Amino acid sequence: MIRLAWRRSVSRNSRVEPARLLTAAVLAADSPPQHSGGNIRCFRHFPHPPSDRAPRHHHPQPAYHLSSIVFLSMASGGEGTSPAPHKHSNRLAMERSPYLLQHAHNPVDWYPWGQDAFDKAKSEDKPIFLSVGYSTCHWCHVMERESFEDEDIGKILSDNFVCVKVDREERPDVDKVYMTFVQATNGGGGWPMSVWLTPDLRPFIGGTYFPPVDHARRPGLKTVLTRIMEQWQNNRPALESNGERILEALKKGTAVAANPGESPPLAPAVADRCLQQLAHSYEEEYGGFREAPKFPTPVNLMFLMSYWSVNRSTSEGVEALQMALHTLRMMALGGIHDHVAQGFHRYSTDSSWHVPHFEKMLYDQAQLAVAYITASQVSGEQLFADVAKDILLYVSRDLSDESGGFYSAEDADSVPASGGPEKREGAFCVWTASEVRELFPDVVEGATGAATQADIFMHHYGVKEPGNVPPEQDPHGELQGQNVLIVRYSVELTAARFGIGVEKVDELLASARTSMAGVRESRPRPHLDTKMLASWNGLMLSAYAGVGAVLGDEALLERAVRAAGFLKEHLWDAERQTILRCCYRGDEMEVQQISPPISGFLDDYAFIICGLLDLYEASLQTEWLQWAEELQLRQDVLFWDDQDGGYFCSDPTDASILLQLKKDQDGAEPSANSVSASNLLRLSHYTGRQEWLQRSQQLLAAFSDRLSRVPIALPEMVQALMAHHYTLKQIVICGQRDAADTTSLLAAVNSLFLPHKVLMLTDGDADGFLCQRLPVLSSMSQQGGVATAYVCQDFTCSLPVTDPQELRRLLLDGPPEIQAE
């Protein structure tokens, strides 16, 4: 019998404090390890599931049958494979999501999330089995292979449940509701997520990965299904009652609201507390904010650099900057950074950033590119600028669509070059010592001990004959004898070790990396998720615009403009004034959309608006500013909570979404409310709309409790709070956009990290977008016929300057003289 019990749990770092449902659902078995916090993930560290499966027997296919030859090209999770006949096909074969297509030929009667599934559950009075994941999730692959491809389990599922499969990246609203339930009832969450619902969509049991049969103290999926079927028949009122109680507790526990007349908390105190909390969790040797596993968490790093920007002369400011730069440097040297083909893997399984979980996510690349280019601004170190450029090189080469959009992710798993049917994690990326020796056998002239190029490379990147992956970081034995490249020595130390010059070592290492990249291209590639998400494309737009502006790189800026054009052409429904969540690469490389398309969520609007504001500051083309204003007006209509302040994550009128949530954590991605707080403030300065300034303050007030108690949960929102406190500088350049004197002034601005500023250009056109909204700009003009800069703050402006170095000093030190606007 499923035992349902209540336990009160108070968590210092959680606003949600409902009673936890203990679903020792499955005899007295323990649940698998689960993880809470902002970086919930596809699991990697479970002990290996049993390889034996239940014997397979033939059962009839699900009632809904499709021809086995339709839509097969994406279903295998590989690229360029020839279609092959399949024994089973289900409704998911008609979908476009790569994740759903990976399950299109399971012997499970899968439905996509939608009314057809809901109606079937109600008409047949069956519970819903909801399975949520994404296409590059390692343990999602494992559960599919072990359980969803199993004939016996497929029959149990199809006969007794309405089975619904959801791509969490397509439907973050669905994922967030049921992940909140799983975290509250299990103490952690992750993907694949498995939840059982009543026909009216109320959850009553939830978990994550289940092996097919009982293993050690972990219940198998067959056991879980059997117990749930028994309880549905014999103890249904208790299931539904407990599920309903938890849902009501979650509604109360997740509410975000401002008290009447409440103001946002004081920014300096909140920022100081956020720094203290980050410093407490900081790991000094290798950087980062926990021992292991370690996530990049760019939101933390950007907060630390913003904190330093307003506390440069204090020991706390110096500490903040040191934490950020050390973390970024160690990540760049570590194995989480792909030294051969650029880009960053998802996270490190150890404390030294060495052995990664090998998937590559678009949102990580976008945020890390911004963090690294910011580090280059504050430190002047070329390393950081080089890493930012390398990230964008990877994205341009491997994650870019011909339309200008960006793909979502590359998988961790692939078939080894040595062959075999089974994919292995990291197979595309790792190297044996013998491979390196075969590639680079030549003796290097002048090197001590007649060292070969392989000797130098292996020394520098930590390559060892037996492999350099510790057994504890390889629980499945997939990396035995393999090496994950990690920089073990500086170029200077490597040069000294072999008695050759630094330039020679640089040349040898660069040549070797290029050769190894060529070898990689001959290996079977990991699955590429070619779904293009509006929100992540918005993040990537910010990255190309920001890095392009700092480096003065026209090619990067042109790529940013293409990305914005893609968003407007393919993910903006101008007739309905609606952002669309996603689109897909078709079999002929065309951009495809499902019908009806999924409407965008809050993060789609917020991240695109932020990207457009960044693109305006990089290109100074007002069309992007105009579209940002248009999207913000639409976001306000769709998601703003008039009663309690803040934005709902999804459409509050959607009856199928049982919890109307306002995400209160900046994790792997920033919260859309955090980004919106900054967007509103910036837009108020660009448009003169004071209601947006007030709305930003209302939003921050709604999150006051969270900001005051655990600001470490919302470092991005703390930055918005700081921007309100320190007020934004308005940097106005009067000049012609492409003129050399204008470019010089802009370069001076872009060379500095100025988190609390808006940059605008006026070319004397009184009828232009900005002058129409900000009439004061018409009074600003070029001095002596050359491009001129004004720096304004708190309704006062500096005297005009025309010299780039003088402008730089003015921005760093503040104006010696001011004049009234």
mmCIF file with all atom_site columns, N, CA, C and O in Angstrom, residues 421-465:
data_model
loop_
_atom_site.group_PDB
_atom_site.id
_atom_site.type_symbol
_atom_site.label_atom_id
_atom_site.label_alt_id
_atom_site.label_comp_id
_atom_site.label_asym_id
_atom_site.label_entity_id
_atom_site.label_seq_id
_atom_site.pdbx_PDB_ins_code
_atom_site.Cartn_x
_atom_site.Cartn_y
_atom_site.Cartn_z
_atom_site.occupancy
_atom_site.B_iso_or_equiv
_atom_site.pdbx_formal_charge
_atom_site.auth_seq_id
_atom_site.auth_comp_id
_atom_site.auth_asym_id
_atom_site.auth_atom_id
_atom_site.pdbx_PDB_model_num
ATOM 1   N N  . PRO A 1 421 ? 26.887 -0.271 -30.935 1.00 0.00 ? 421 PRO A N  1
ATOM 2   C CA . PRO A 1 421 ? 25.569 0.352  -31.000 1.00 0.00 ? 421 PRO A CA 1
ATOM 3   C C  . PRO A 1 421 ? 25.276 1.299  -29.845 1.00 0.00 ? 421 PRO A C  1
ATOM 4   O O  . PRO A 1 421 ? 24.420 2.165  -29.951 1.00 0.00 ? 421 PRO A O  1
ATOM 5   N N  . GLU A 1 422 ? 25.964 1.114  -28.712 1.00 0.00 ? 422 GLU A N  1
ATOM 6   C CA . GLU A 1 422 ? 25.621 1.865  -27.513 1.00 0.00 ? 422 GLU A CA 1
ATOM 7   C C  . GLU A 1 422 ? 26.322 3.219  -27.464 1.00 0.00 ? 422 GLU A C  1
ATOM 8   O O  . GLU A 1 422 ? 27.538 3.307  -27.646 1.00 0.00 ? 422 GLU A O  1
ATOM 9   N N  . LYS A 1 423 ? 25.537 4.264  -27.228 1.00 0.00 ? 423 LYS A N  1
ATOM 10  C CA . LYS A 1 423 ? 26.129 5.580  -27.031 1.00 0.00 ? 423 LYS A CA 1
ATOM 11  C C  . LYS A 1 423 ? 26.780 5.655  -25.654 1.00 0.00 ? 423 LYS A C  1
ATOM 12  O O  . LYS A 1 423 ? 26.362 4.991  -24.719 1.00 0.00 ? 423 LYS A O  1
ATOM 13  N N  . ARG A 1 424 ? 27.816 6.491  -25.573 1.00 0.00 ? 424 ARG A N  1
ATOM 14  C CA . ARG A 1 424 ? 28.495 6.717  -24.301 1.00 0.00 ? 424 ARG A CA 1
ATOM 15  C C  . ARG A 1 424 ? 28.624 8.209  -24.048 1.00 0.00 ? 424 ARG A C  1
ATOM 16  O O  . ARG A 1 424 ? 28.841 8.978  -24.988 1.00 0.00 ? 424 ARG A O  1
ATOM 17  N N  . GLU A 1 425 ? 28.530 8.571  -22.785 1.00 0.00 ? 425 GLU A N  1
ATOM 18  C CA . GLU A 1 425 ? 28.694 9.981  -22.469 1.00 0.00 ? 425 GLU A CA 1
ATOM 19  C C  . GLU A 1 425 ? 30.132 10.416 -22.738 1.00 0.00 ? 425 GLU A C  1
ATOM 20  O O  . GLU A 1 425 ? 31.092 9.741  -22.358 1.00 0.00 ? 425 GLU A O  1
ATOM 21  N N  . GLY A 1 426 ? 30.264 11.541 -23.434 1.00 0.00 ? 426 GLY A N  1
ATOM 22  C CA . GLY A 1 426 ? 31.576 12.128 -23.675 1.00 0.00 ? 426 GLY A CA 1
ATOM 23  C C  . GLY A 1 426 ? 32.370 11.503 -24.790 1.00 0.00 ? 426 GLY A C  1
ATOM 24  O O  . GLY A 1 426 ? 33.500 11.935 -25.057 1.00 0.00 ? 426 GLY A O  1
ATOM 25  N N  . ALA A 1 427 ? 31.822 10.504 -25.474 1.00 0.00 ? 427 ALA A N  1
ATOM 26  C CA . ALA A 1 427 ? 32.604 9.792  -26.494 1.00 0.00 ? 427 ALA A CA 1
ATOM 27  C C  . ALA A 1 427 ? 33.128 10.719 -27.583 1.00 0.00 ? 427 ALA A C  1
ATOM 28  O O  . ALA A 1 427 ? 34.218 10.501 -28.120 1.00 0.00 ? 427 ALA A O  1
ATOM 29  N N  . PHE A 1 428 ? 32.379 11.752 -27.901 1.00 0.00 ? 428 PHE A N  1
ATOM 30  C CA . PHE A 1 428 ? 32.783 12.675 -28.955 1.00 0.00 ? 428 PHE A CA 1
ATOM 31  C C  . PHE A 1 428 ? 33.960 13.553 -28.527 1.00 0.00 ? 428 PHE A C  1
ATOM 32  O O  . PHE A 1 428 ? 34.716 14.038 -29.361 1.00 0.00 ? 428 PHE A O  1
ATOM 33  N N  . CYS A 1 429 ? 34.156 13.712 -27.229 1.00 0.00 ? 429 CYS A N  1
ATOM 34  C CA . CYS A 1 429 ? 35.064 14.753 -26.720 1.00 0.00 ? 429 CYS A CA 1
ATOM 35  C C  . CYS A 1 429 ? 36.364 14.240 -26.129 1.00 0.00 ? 429 CYS A C  1
ATOM 36  O O  . CYS A 1 429 ? 37.308 15.024 -25.976 1.00 0.00 ? 429 CYS A O  1
ATOM 37  N N  . VAL A 1 430 ? 36.440 12.963 -25.745 1.00 0.00 ? 430 VAL A N  1
ATOM 38  C CA . VAL A 1 430 ? 37.590 12.492 -24.966 1.00 0.00 ? 430 VAL A CA 1
ATOM 39  C C  . VAL A 1 430 ? 38.648 11.846 -25.857 1.00 0.00 ? 430 VAL A C  1
ATOM 40  O O  . VAL A 1 430 ? 38.400 11.517 -27.022 1.00 0.00 ? 430 VAL A O  1
ATOM 41  N N  . TRP A 1 431 ? 39.838 11.641 -25.257 1.00 0.00 ? 431 TRP A N  1
ATOM 42  C CA . TRP A 1 431 ? 41.003 11.172 -26.015 1.00 0.00 ? 431 TRP A CA 1
ATOM 43  C C  . TRP A 1 431 ? 41.784 10.144 -25.205 1.00 0.00 ? 431 TRP A C  1
ATOM 44  O O  . TRP A 1 431 ? 41.914 10.285 -23.986 1.00 0.00 ? 431 TRP A O  1
ATOM 45  N N  . THR A 1 432 ? 42.318 9.157  -25.911 1.00 0.00 ? 432 THR A N  1
ATOM 46  C CA . THR A 1 432 ? 43.279 8.258  -25.273 1.00 0.00 ? 432 THR A CA 1
ATOM 47  C C  . THR A 1 432 ? 44.683 8.805  -25.509 1.00 0.00 ? 432 THR A C  1
ATOM 48  O O  . THR A 1 432 ? 44.923 9.566  -26.466 1.00 0.00 ? 432 THR A O  1
ATOM 49  N N  . ALA A 1 433 ? 45.616 8.395  -24.642 1.00 0.00 ? 433 ALA A N  1
ATOM 50  C CA . ALA A 1 433 ? 47.005 8.828  -24.812 1.00 0.00 ? 433 ALA A CA 1
ATOM 51  C C  . ALA A 1 433 ? 47.565 8.334  -26.146 1.00 0.00 ? 433 ALA A C  1
ATOM 52  O O  . ALA A 1 433 ? 48.325 9.045  -26.818 1.00 0.00 ? 433 ALA A O  1
ATOM 53  N N  . SER A 1 434 ? 47.181 7.113  -26.535 1.00 0.00 ? 434 SER A N  1
ATOM 54  C CA . SER A 1 434 ? 47.713 6.569  -27.798 1.00 0.00 ? 434 SER A CA 1
ATOM 55  C C  . SER A 1 434 ? 47.219 7.377  -28.996 1.00 0.00 ? 434 SER A C  1
ATOM 56  O O  . SER A 1 434 ? 47.960 7.561  -29.973 1.00 0.00 ? 434 SER A O  1
ATOM 57  N N  . GLU A 1 435 ? 45.981 7.881  -28.939 1.00 0.00 ? 435 GLU A N  1
ATOM 58  C CA . GLU A 1 435 ? 45.493 8.732  -30.025 1.00 0.00 ? 435 GLU A CA 1
ATOM 59  C C  . GLU A 1 435 ? 46.342 9.989  -30.165 1.00 0.00 ? 435 GLU A C  1
ATOM 60  O O  . GLU A 1 435 ? 46.704 10.399 -31.271 1.00 0.00 ? 435 GLU A O  1
ATOM 61  N N  . VAL A 1 436 ? 46.668 10.587 -29.028 1.00 0.00 ? 436 VAL A N  1
ATOM 62  C CA . VAL A 1 436 ? 47.458 11.817 -29.057 1.00 0.00 ? 436 VAL A CA 1
ATOM 63  C C  . VAL A 1 436 ? 48.857 11.521 -29.580 1.00 0.00 ? 436 VAL A C  1
ATOM 64  O O  . VAL A 1 436 ? 49.404 12.277 -30.401 1.00 0.00 ? 436 VAL A O  1
ATOM 65  N N  . ARG A 1 437 ? 49.450 10.405 -29.139 1.00 0.00 ? 437 ARG A N  1
ATOM 66  C CA . ARG A 1 437 ? 50.800 10.070 -29.596 1.00 0.00 ? 437 ARG A CA 1
ATOM 67  C C  . ARG A 1 437 ? 50.829 9.782  -31.090 1.00 0.00 ? 437 ARG A C  1
ATOM 68  O O  . ARG A 1 437 ? 51.789 10.153 -31.786 1.00 0.00 ? 437 ARG A O  1
ATOM 69  N N  . GLU A 1 438 ? 49.799 9.125  -31.586 1.00 0.00 ? 438 GLU A N  1
ATOM 70  C CA . GLU A 1 438 ? 49.750 8.834  -33.020 1.00 0.00 ? 438 GLU A CA 1
ATOM 71  C C  . GLU A 1 438 ? 49.574 10.099 -33.842 1.00 0.00 ? 438 GLU A C  1
ATOM 72  O O  . GLU A 1 438 ? 50.096 10.204 -34.960 1.00 0.00 ? 438 GLU A O  1
ATOM 73  N N  . LEU A 1 439 ? 48.845 11.058 -33.304 1.00 0.00 ? 439 LEU A N  1
ATOM 74  C CA . LEU A 1 439 ? 48.609 12.294 -34.038 1.00 0.00 ? 439 LEU A CA 1
ATOM 75  C C  . LEU A 1 439 ? 49.839 13.179 -34.112 1.00 0.00 ? 439 LEU A C  1
ATOM 76  O O  . LEU A 1 439 ? 50.076 13.865 -35.114 1.00 0.00 ? 439 LEU A O  1
ATOM 77  N N  . PHE A 1 440 ? 50.658 13.173 -33.041 1.00 0.00 ? 440 PHE A N  1
ATOM 78  C CA . PHE A 1 440 ? 51.752 14.146 -32.950 1.00 0.00 ? 440 PHE A CA 1
ATOM 79  C C  . PHE A 1 440 ? 53.070 13.448 -32.584 1.00 0.00 ? 440 PHE A C  1
ATOM 80  O O  . PHE A 1 440 ? 53.617 13.645 -31.496 1.00 0.00 ? 440 PHE A O  1
ATOM 81  N N  . PRO A 1 441 ? 53.598 12.628 -33.505 1.00 0.00 ? 441 PRO A N  1
ATOM 82  C CA . PRO A 1 441 ? 54.803 11.853 -33.187 1.00 0.00 ? 441 PRO A CA 1
ATOM 83  C C  . PRO A 1 441 ? 56.109 12.628 -33.395 1.00 0.00 ? 441 PRO A C  1
ATOM 84  O O  . PRO A 1 441 ? 57.168 12.164 -32.970 1.00 0.00 ? 441 PRO A O  1
ATOM 85  N N  . ASP A 1 442 ? 56.047 13.793 -34.037 1.00 0.00 ? 442 ASP A N  1
ATOM 86  C CA . ASP A 1 442 ? 57.284 14.472 -34.434 1.00 0.00 ? 442 ASP A CA 1
ATOM 87  C C  . ASP A 1 442 ? 58.021 15.048 -33.232 1.00 0.00 ? 442 ASP A C  1
ATOM 88  O O  . ASP A 1 442 ? 57.418 15.665 -32.332 1.00 0.00 ? 442 ASP A O  1
ATOM 89  N N  . VAL A 1 443 ? 59.341 14.857 -33.250 1.00 0.00 ? 443 VAL A N  1
ATOM 90  C CA . VAL A 1 443 ? 60.195 15.446 -32.227 1.00 0.00 ? 443 VAL A CA 1
ATOM 91  C C  . VAL A 1 443 ? 60.265 16.952 -32.450 1.00 0.00 ? 443 VAL A C  1
ATOM 92  O O  . VAL A 1 443 ? 60.389 17.420 -33.582 1.00 0.00 ? 443 VAL A O  1
ATOM 93  N N  . VAL A 1 444 ? 60.160 17.715 -31.368 1.00 0.00 ? 444 VAL A N  1
ATOM 94  C CA . VAL A 1 444 ? 60.189 19.167 -31.449 1.00 0.00 ? 444 VAL A CA 1
ATOM 95  C C  . VAL A 1 444 ? 61.640 19.639 -31.368 1.00 0.00 ? 444 VAL A C  1
ATOM 96  O O  . VAL A 1 444 ? 62.358 19.325 -30.402 1.00 0.00 ? 444 VAL A O  1
ATOM 97  N N  . GLU A 1 445 ? 62.056 20.354 -32.371 1.00 0.00 ? 445 GLU A N  1
ATOM 98  C CA . GLU A 1 445 ? 63.438 20.822 -32.445 1.00 0.00 ? 445 GLU A CA 1
ATOM 99  C C  . GLU A 1 445 ? 63.774 21.694 -31.228 1.00 0.00 ? 445 GLU A C  1
ATOM 100 O O  . GLU A 1 445 ? 63.055 22.627 -30.887 1.00 0.00 ? 445 GLU A O  1
ATOM 101 N N  . GLY A 1 446 ? 64.872 21.338 -30.566 1.00 0.00 ? 446 GLY A N  1
ATOM 102 C CA . GLY A 1 446 ? 65.339 22.118 -29.425 1.00 0.00 ? 446 GLY A CA 1
ATOM 103 C C  . GLY A 1 446 ? 64.733 21.723 -28.106 1.00 0.00 ? 446 GLY A C  1
ATOM 104 O O  . GLY A 1 446 ? 65.165 22.218 -27.054 1.00 0.00 ? 446 GLY A O  1
ATOM 105 N N  . ALA A 1 447 ? 63.738 20.854 -28.091 1.00 0.00 ? 447 ALA A N  1
ATOM 106 C CA . ALA A 1 447 ? 63.100 20.453 -26.834 1.00 0.00 ? 447 ALA A CA 1
ATOM 107 C C  . ALA A 1 447 ? 63.982 19.477 -26.077 1.00 0.00 ? 447 ALA A C  1
ATOM 108 O O  . ALA A 1 447 ? 64.647 18.612 -26.680 1.00 0.00 ? 447 ALA A O  1
ATOM 109 N N  . THR A 1 448 ? 64.012 19.612 -24.759 1.00 0.00 ? 448 THR A N  1
ATOM 110 C CA . THR A 1 448 ? 64.828 18.714 -23.941 1.00 0.00 ? 448 THR A CA 1
ATOM 111 C C  . THR A 1 448 ? 64.313 17.290 -24.032 1.00 0.00 ? 448 THR A C  1
ATOM 112 O O  . THR A 1 448 ? 63.104 17.043 -24.124 1.00 0.00 ? 448 THR A O  1
ATOM 113 N N  . GLY A 1 449 ? 65.262 16.347 -24.000 1.00 0.00 ? 449 GLY A N  1
ATOM 114 C CA . GLY A 1 449 ? 64.895 14.940 -23.990 1.00 0.00 ? 449 GLY A CA 1
ATOM 115 C C  . GLY A 1 449 ? 64.258 14.463 -25.272 1.00 0.00 ? 449 GLY A C  1
ATOM 116 O O  . GLY A 1 449 ? 63.525 13.472 -25.264 1.00 0.00 ? 449 GLY A O  1
ATOM 117 N N  . ALA A 1 450 ? 64.496 15.175 -26.378 1.00 0.00 ? 450 ALA A N  1
ATOM 118 C CA . ALA A 1 450 ? 63.906 14.800 -27.669 1.00 0.00 ? 450 ALA A CA 1
ATOM 119 C C  . ALA A 1 450 ? 62.392 14.645 -27.556 1.00 0.00 ? 450 ALA A C  1
ATOM 120 O O  . ALA A 1 450 ? 61.788 13.698 -28.086 1.00 0.00 ? 450 ALA A O  1
ATOM 121 N N  . ALA A 1 451 ? 61.778 15.576 -26.844 1.00 0.00 ? 451 ALA A N  1
ATOM 122 C CA . ALA A 1 451 ? 60.329 15.507 -26.628 1.00 0.00 ? 451 ALA A CA 1
ATOM 123 C C  . ALA A 1 451 ? 59.575 15.698 -27.936 1.00 0.00 ? 451 ALA A C  1
ATOM 124 O O  . ALA A 1 451 ? 59.965 16.493 -28.798 1.00 0.00 ? 451 ALA A O  1
ATOM 125 N N  . THR A 1 452 ? 58.494 14.959 -28.071 1.00 0.00 ? 452 THR A N  1
ATOM 126 C CA . THR A 1 452 ? 57.625 15.094 -29.242 1.00 0.00 ? 452 THR A CA 1
ATOM 127 C C  . THR A 1 452 ? 56.552 16.146 -28.971 1.00 0.00 ? 452 THR A C  1
ATOM 128 O O  . THR A 1 452 ? 56.357 16.582 -27.827 1.00 0.00 ? 452 THR A O  1
ATOM 129 N N  . GLN A 1 453 ? 55.865 16.512 -30.045 1.00 0.00 ? 453 GLN A N  1
ATOM 130 C CA . GLN A 1 453 ? 54.736 17.430 -29.864 1.00 0.00 ? 453 GLN A CA 1
ATOM 131 C C  . GLN A 1 453 ? 53.697 16.807 -28.943 1.00 0.00 ? 453 GLN A C  1
ATOM 132 O O  . GLN A 1 453 ? 53.067 17.504 -28.129 1.00 0.00 ? 453 GLN A O  1
ATOM 133 N N  . ALA A 1 454 ? 53.532 15.470 -29.018 1.00 0.00 ? 454 ALA A N  1
ATOM 134 C CA . ALA A 1 454 ? 52.586 14.776 -28.132 1.00 0.00 ? 454 ALA A CA 1
ATOM 135 C C  . ALA A 1 454 ? 53.009 14.920 -26.678 1.00 0.00 ? 454 ALA A C  1
ATOM 136 O O  . ALA A 1 454 ? 52.168 15.141 -25.789 1.00 0.00 ? 454 ALA A O  1
ATOM 137 N N  . ASP A 1 455 ? 54.312 14.795 -26.387 1.00 0.00 ? 455 ASP A N  1
ATOM 138 C CA . ASP A 1 455 ? 54.791 14.934 -25.012 1.00 0.00 ? 455 ASP A CA 1
ATOM 139 C C  . ASP A 1 455 ? 54.427 16.298 -24.445 1.00 0.00 ? 455 ASP A C  1
ATOM 140 O O  . ASP A 1 455 ? 53.969 16.410 -23.297 1.00 0.00 ? 455 ASP A O  1
ATOM 141 N N  . ILE A 1 456 ? 54.632 17.326 -25.255 1.00 0.00 ? 456 ILE A N  1
ATOM 142 C CA . ILE A 1 456 ? 54.352 18.687 -24.788 1.00 0.00 ? 456 ILE A CA 1
ATOM 143 C C  . ILE A 1 456 ? 52.860 18.880 -24.585 1.00 0.00 ? 456 ILE A C  1
ATOM 144 O O  . ILE A 1 456 ? 52.414 19.424 -23.566 1.00 0.00 ? 456 ILE A O  1
ATOM 145 N N  . PHE A 1 457 ? 52.072 18.404 -25.532 1.00 0.00 ? 457 PHE A N  1
ATOM 146 C CA . PHE A 1 457 ? 50.619 18.551 -25.430 1.00 0.00 ? 457 PHE A CA 1
ATOM 147 C C  . PHE A 1 457 ? 50.089 17.795 -24.218 1.00 0.00 ? 457 PHE A C  1
ATOM 148 O O  . PHE A 1 457 ? 49.270 18.323 -23.446 1.00 0.00 ? 457 PHE A O  1
ATOM 149 N N  . MET A 1 458 ? 50.555 16.558 -24.040 1.00 0.00 ? 458 MET A N  1
ATOM 150 C CA . MET A 1 458 ? 50.055 15.731 -22.940 1.00 0.00 ? 458 MET A CA 1
ATOM 151 C C  . MET A 1 458 ? 50.436 16.314 -21.589 1.00 0.00 ? 458 MET A C  1
ATOM 152 O O  . MET A 1 458 ? 49.653 16.275 -20.631 1.00 0.00 ? 458 MET A O  1
ATOM 153 N N  . HIS A 1 459 ? 51.620 16.868 -21.498 1.00 0.00 ? 459 HIS A N  1
ATOM 154 C CA . HIS A 1 459 ? 52.036 17.511 -20.251 1.00 0.00 ? 459 HIS A CA 1
ATOM 155 C C  . HIS A 1 459 ? 51.141 18.706 -19.946 1.00 0.00 ? 459 HIS A C  1
ATOM 156 O O  . HIS A 1 459 ? 50.643 18.847 -18.815 1.00 0.00 ? 459 HIS A O  1
ATOM 157 N N  . HIS A 1 460 ? 50.923 19.545 -20.948 1.00 0.00 ? 460 HIS A N  1
ATOM 158 C CA . HIS A 1 460 ? 50.173 20.785 -20.737 1.00 0.00 ? 460 HIS A CA 1
ATOM 159 C C  . HIS A 1 460 ? 48.717 20.507 -20.386 1.00 0.00 ? 460 HIS A C  1
ATOM 160 O O  . HIS A 1 460 ? 48.145 21.181 -19.511 1.00 0.00 ? 460 HIS A O  1
ATOM 161 N N  . TYR A 1 461 ? 48.104 19.523 -21.038 1.00 0.00 ? 461 TYR A N  1
ATOM 162 C CA . TYR A 1 461 ? 46.676 19.246 -20.862 1.00 0.00 ? 461 TYR A CA 1
ATOM 163 C C  . TYR A 1 461 ? 46.381 18.037 -19.978 1.00 0.00 ? 461 TYR A C  1
ATOM 164 O O  . TYR A 1 461 ? 45.246 17.556 -19.956 1.00 0.00 ? 461 TYR A O  1
ATOM 165 N N  . GLY A 1 462 ? 47.370 17.568 -19.242 1.00 0.00 ? 462 GLY A N  1
ATOM 166 C CA . GLY A 1 462 ? 47.118 16.534 -18.242 1.00 0.00 ? 462 GLY A CA 1
ATOM 167 C C  . GLY A 1 462 ? 46.739 15.181 -18.808 1.00 0.00 ? 462 GLY A C  1
ATOM 168 O O  . GLY A 1 462 ? 46.037 14.409 -18.132 1.00 0.00 ? 462 GLY A O  1
ATOM 169 N N  . VAL A 1 463 ? 47.186 14.859 -20.018 1.00 0.00 ? 463 VAL A N  1
ATOM 170 C CA . VAL A 1 463 ? 46.837 13.568 -20.627 1.00 0.00 ? 463 VAL A CA 1
ATOM 171 C C  . VAL A 1 463 ? 47.729 12.480 -20.034 1.00 0.00 ? 463 VAL A C  1
ATOM 172 O O  . VAL A 1 463 ? 48.957 12.607 -20.006 1.00 0.00 ? 463 VAL A O  1
ATOM 173 N N  . LYS A 1 464 ? 47.117 11.394 -19.556 1.00 0.00 ? 464 LYS A N  1
ATOM 174 C CA . LYS A 1 464 ? 47.858 10.303 -18.929 1.00 0.00 ? 464 LYS A CA 1
ATOM 175 C C  . LYS A 1 464 ? 47.633 9.001  -19.699 1.00 0.00 ? 464 LYS A C  1
ATOM 176 O O  . LYS A 1 464 ? 46.573 8.798  -20.296 1.00 0.00 ? 464 LYS A O  1
ATOM 177 N N  . GLU A 1 465 ? 48.618 8.133  -19.648 1.00 0.00 ? 465 GLU A N  1
ATOM 178 C CA . GLU A 1 465 ? 48.541 6.857  -20.378 1.00 0.00 ? 465 GLU A CA 1
ATOM 179 C C  . GLU A 1 465 ? 47.316 6.036  -19.962 1.00 0.00 ? 465 GLU A C  1
ATOM 180 O O  . GLU A 1 465 ? 46.587 5.523  -20.818 1.00 0.00 ? 465 GLU A O  1
#
